[in-house]
Short mmCIF file of C-alpha atoms in Angstrom, two decimals:
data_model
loop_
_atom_site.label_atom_id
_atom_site.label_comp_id
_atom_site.label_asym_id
_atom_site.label_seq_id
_atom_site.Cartn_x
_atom_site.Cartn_y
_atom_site.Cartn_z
CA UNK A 8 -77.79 -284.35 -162.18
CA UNK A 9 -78.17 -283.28 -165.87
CA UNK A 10 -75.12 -284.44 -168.18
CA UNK A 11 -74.44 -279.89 -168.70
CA UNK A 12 -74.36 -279.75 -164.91
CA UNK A 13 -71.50 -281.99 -164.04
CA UNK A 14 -68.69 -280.75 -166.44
CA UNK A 15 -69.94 -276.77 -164.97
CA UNK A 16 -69.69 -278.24 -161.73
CA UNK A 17 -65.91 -279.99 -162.64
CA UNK A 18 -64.53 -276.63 -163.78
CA UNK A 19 -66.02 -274.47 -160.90
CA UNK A 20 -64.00 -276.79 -158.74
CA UNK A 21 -60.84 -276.69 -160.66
CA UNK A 22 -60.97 -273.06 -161.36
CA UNK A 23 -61.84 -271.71 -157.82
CA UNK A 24 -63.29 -274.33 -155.77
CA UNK A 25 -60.59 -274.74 -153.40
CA UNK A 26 -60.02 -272.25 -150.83
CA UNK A 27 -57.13 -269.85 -151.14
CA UNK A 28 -53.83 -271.04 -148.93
CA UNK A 29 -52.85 -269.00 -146.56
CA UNK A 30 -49.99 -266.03 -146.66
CA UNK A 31 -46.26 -268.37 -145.67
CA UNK A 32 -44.99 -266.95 -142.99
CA UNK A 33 -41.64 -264.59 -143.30
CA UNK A 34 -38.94 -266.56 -142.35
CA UNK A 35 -36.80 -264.96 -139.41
CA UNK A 36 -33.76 -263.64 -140.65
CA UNK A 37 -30.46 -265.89 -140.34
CA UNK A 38 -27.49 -263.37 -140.84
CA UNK A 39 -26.54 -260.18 -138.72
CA UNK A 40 -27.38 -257.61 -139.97
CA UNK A 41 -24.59 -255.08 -141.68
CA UNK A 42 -23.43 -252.14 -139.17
CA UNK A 43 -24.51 -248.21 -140.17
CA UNK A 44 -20.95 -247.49 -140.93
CA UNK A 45 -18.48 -249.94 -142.80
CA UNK A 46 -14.80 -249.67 -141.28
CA UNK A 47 -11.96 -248.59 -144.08
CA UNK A 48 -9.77 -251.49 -144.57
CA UNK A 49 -6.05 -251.94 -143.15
CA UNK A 50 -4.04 -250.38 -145.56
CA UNK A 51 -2.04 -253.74 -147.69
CA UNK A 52 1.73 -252.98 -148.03
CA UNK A 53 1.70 -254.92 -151.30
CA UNK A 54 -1.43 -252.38 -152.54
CA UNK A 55 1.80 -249.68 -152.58
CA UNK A 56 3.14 -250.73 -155.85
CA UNK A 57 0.57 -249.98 -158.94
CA UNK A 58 2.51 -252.19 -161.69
CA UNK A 59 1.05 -251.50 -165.36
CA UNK A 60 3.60 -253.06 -167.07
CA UNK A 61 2.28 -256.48 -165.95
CA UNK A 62 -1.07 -255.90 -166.68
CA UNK A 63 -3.00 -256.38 -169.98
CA UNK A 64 -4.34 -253.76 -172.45
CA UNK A 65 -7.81 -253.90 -171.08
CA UNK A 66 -6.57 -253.94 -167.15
CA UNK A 67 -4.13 -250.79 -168.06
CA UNK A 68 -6.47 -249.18 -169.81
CA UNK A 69 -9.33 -249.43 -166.61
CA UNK A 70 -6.76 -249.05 -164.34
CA UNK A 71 -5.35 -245.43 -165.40
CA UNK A 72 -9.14 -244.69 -165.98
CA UNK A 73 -9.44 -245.49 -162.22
CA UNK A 74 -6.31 -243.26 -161.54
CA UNK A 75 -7.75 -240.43 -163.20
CA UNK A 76 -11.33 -240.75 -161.68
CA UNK A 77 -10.25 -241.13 -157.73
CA UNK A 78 -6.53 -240.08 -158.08
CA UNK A 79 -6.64 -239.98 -153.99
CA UNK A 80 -6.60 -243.39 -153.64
CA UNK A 81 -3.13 -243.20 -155.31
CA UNK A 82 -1.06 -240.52 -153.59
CA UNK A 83 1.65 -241.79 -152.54
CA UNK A 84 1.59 -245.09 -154.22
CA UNK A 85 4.89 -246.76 -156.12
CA UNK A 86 3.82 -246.43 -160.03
CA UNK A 87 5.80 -248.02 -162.56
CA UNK A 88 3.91 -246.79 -166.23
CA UNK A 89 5.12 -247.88 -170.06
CA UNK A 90 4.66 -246.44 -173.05
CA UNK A 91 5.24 -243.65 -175.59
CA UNK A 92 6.90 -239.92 -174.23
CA UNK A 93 4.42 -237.54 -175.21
CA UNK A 94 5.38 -233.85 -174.72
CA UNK A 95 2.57 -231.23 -174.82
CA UNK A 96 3.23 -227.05 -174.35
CA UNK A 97 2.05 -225.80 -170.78
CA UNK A 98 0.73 -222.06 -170.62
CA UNK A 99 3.91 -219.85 -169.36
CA UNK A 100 2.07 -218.18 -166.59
CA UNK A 101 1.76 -221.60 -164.84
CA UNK A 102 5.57 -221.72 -164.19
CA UNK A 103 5.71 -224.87 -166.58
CA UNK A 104 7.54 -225.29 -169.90
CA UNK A 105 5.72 -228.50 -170.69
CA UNK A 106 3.96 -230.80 -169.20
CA UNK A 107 5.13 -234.58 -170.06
CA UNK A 108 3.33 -237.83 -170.08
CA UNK A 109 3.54 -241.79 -171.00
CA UNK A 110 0.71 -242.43 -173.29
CA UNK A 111 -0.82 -245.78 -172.47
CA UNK A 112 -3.27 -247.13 -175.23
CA UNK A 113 -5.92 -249.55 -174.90
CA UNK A 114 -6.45 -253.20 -176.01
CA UNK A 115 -8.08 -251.80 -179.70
CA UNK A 116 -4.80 -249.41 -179.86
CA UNK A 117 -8.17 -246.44 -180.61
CA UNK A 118 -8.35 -244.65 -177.17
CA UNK A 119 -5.11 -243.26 -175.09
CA UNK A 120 -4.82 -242.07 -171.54
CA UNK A 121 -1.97 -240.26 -170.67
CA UNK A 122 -0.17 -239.91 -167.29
CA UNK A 123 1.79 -237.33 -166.72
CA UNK A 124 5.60 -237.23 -164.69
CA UNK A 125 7.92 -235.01 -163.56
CA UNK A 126 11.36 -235.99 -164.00
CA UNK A 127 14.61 -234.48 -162.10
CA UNK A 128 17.05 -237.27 -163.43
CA UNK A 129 18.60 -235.41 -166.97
CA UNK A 130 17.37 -235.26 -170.76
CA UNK A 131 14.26 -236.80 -171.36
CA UNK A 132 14.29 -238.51 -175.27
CA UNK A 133 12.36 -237.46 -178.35
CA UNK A 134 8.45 -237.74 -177.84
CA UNK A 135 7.21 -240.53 -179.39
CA UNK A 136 9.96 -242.85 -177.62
CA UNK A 137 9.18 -246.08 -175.77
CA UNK A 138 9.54 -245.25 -172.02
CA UNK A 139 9.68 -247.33 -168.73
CA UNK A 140 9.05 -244.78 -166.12
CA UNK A 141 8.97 -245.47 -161.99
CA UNK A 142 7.97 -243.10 -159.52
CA UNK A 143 5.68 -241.92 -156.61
CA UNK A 144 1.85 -240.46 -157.17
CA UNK A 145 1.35 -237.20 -155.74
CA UNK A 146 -0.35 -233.89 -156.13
CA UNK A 147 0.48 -230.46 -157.02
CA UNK A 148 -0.95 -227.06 -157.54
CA UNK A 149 -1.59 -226.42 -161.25
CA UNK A 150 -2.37 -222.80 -161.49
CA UNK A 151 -5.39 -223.15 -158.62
CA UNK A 152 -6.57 -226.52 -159.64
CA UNK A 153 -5.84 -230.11 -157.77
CA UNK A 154 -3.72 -232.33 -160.34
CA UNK A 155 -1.47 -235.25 -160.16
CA UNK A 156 1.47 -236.59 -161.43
CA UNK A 157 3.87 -239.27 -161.27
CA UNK A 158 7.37 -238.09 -159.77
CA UNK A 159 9.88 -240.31 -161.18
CA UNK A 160 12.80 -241.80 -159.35
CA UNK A 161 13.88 -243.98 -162.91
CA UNK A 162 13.47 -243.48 -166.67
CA UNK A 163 14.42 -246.05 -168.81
CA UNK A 164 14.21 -245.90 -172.59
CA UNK A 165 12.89 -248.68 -174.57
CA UNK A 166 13.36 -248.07 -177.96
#
């Protein structure tokens, strides 16, 4: 053979001279496979309380975002809230003088939710006042539309 020939010959071998392997076989599958439908989970006695005076900034904030986004999963529930009374007019036709809520702010202090309660128990303080407030989820008819609020067994001033 001519000295060109062998290093052609070297990298037709090392480029494509070996035969392609064949496909690996799928492996048979291990685990059982998941059911159509998922069951709903036993309802956990201790999931009745939603505590956001325990929780951080962050975890408050995402929690009352959660609230607002699938309030069913909260009727019912034990809610104990903190922060500042915040007191804003309701349209007269609805029944409602105002409608009242415990501002909860974020971990920045730049965004607020609010959640509003009802409250049976006497005078509720100036707006703007630090509030520990305790009381049941539920819904109610606002004027044709679905809303909730908290119905509160205790309010306890802060500041």
């Amino acid at each position: 053979m001519s000295r060109r020939l062998l290093p052609v010959l070297a990298l037709a071998l090392v480029l494509g001279g070996c035969t392609p392997a064949a496909p690996a076989a799928t492996p048979a599958p291990t685990a059982t496979p998941m059911p159509a439908v998922i069951p709903e989970p036993t309802p956990d006695p201790e999931d009745a309380m939603v505590d956001l005076t325990g929780l951080s900034a962050t975890m408050v904030f995402a929690e009352v975002a959660a609230m607002a986004r699938t309030p069913e999963h909260y009727l019912d529930k034990t809610v104990r809230m903190q922060g500042e009374l915040a007191v804003y007019p309701a349209n007269p036709a609805l029944g409602i003088d105002a409608f009242y809520t415990v501002v909860i702010r974020d971990a920045t202090a730049c965004c607020q939710q609010g959640l509003e309660f009802v409250w049976d128990g006497g005078t509720l303080p100036e707006p703007g006042t630090e509030l520990r407030v305790t009381g049941t989820f539920a819904a109610y008819d606002c004027g044709g539309l679905p809303s909730y609020h908290v119905v509160a067994d205790t309010v306890e001033i802060l500041s």
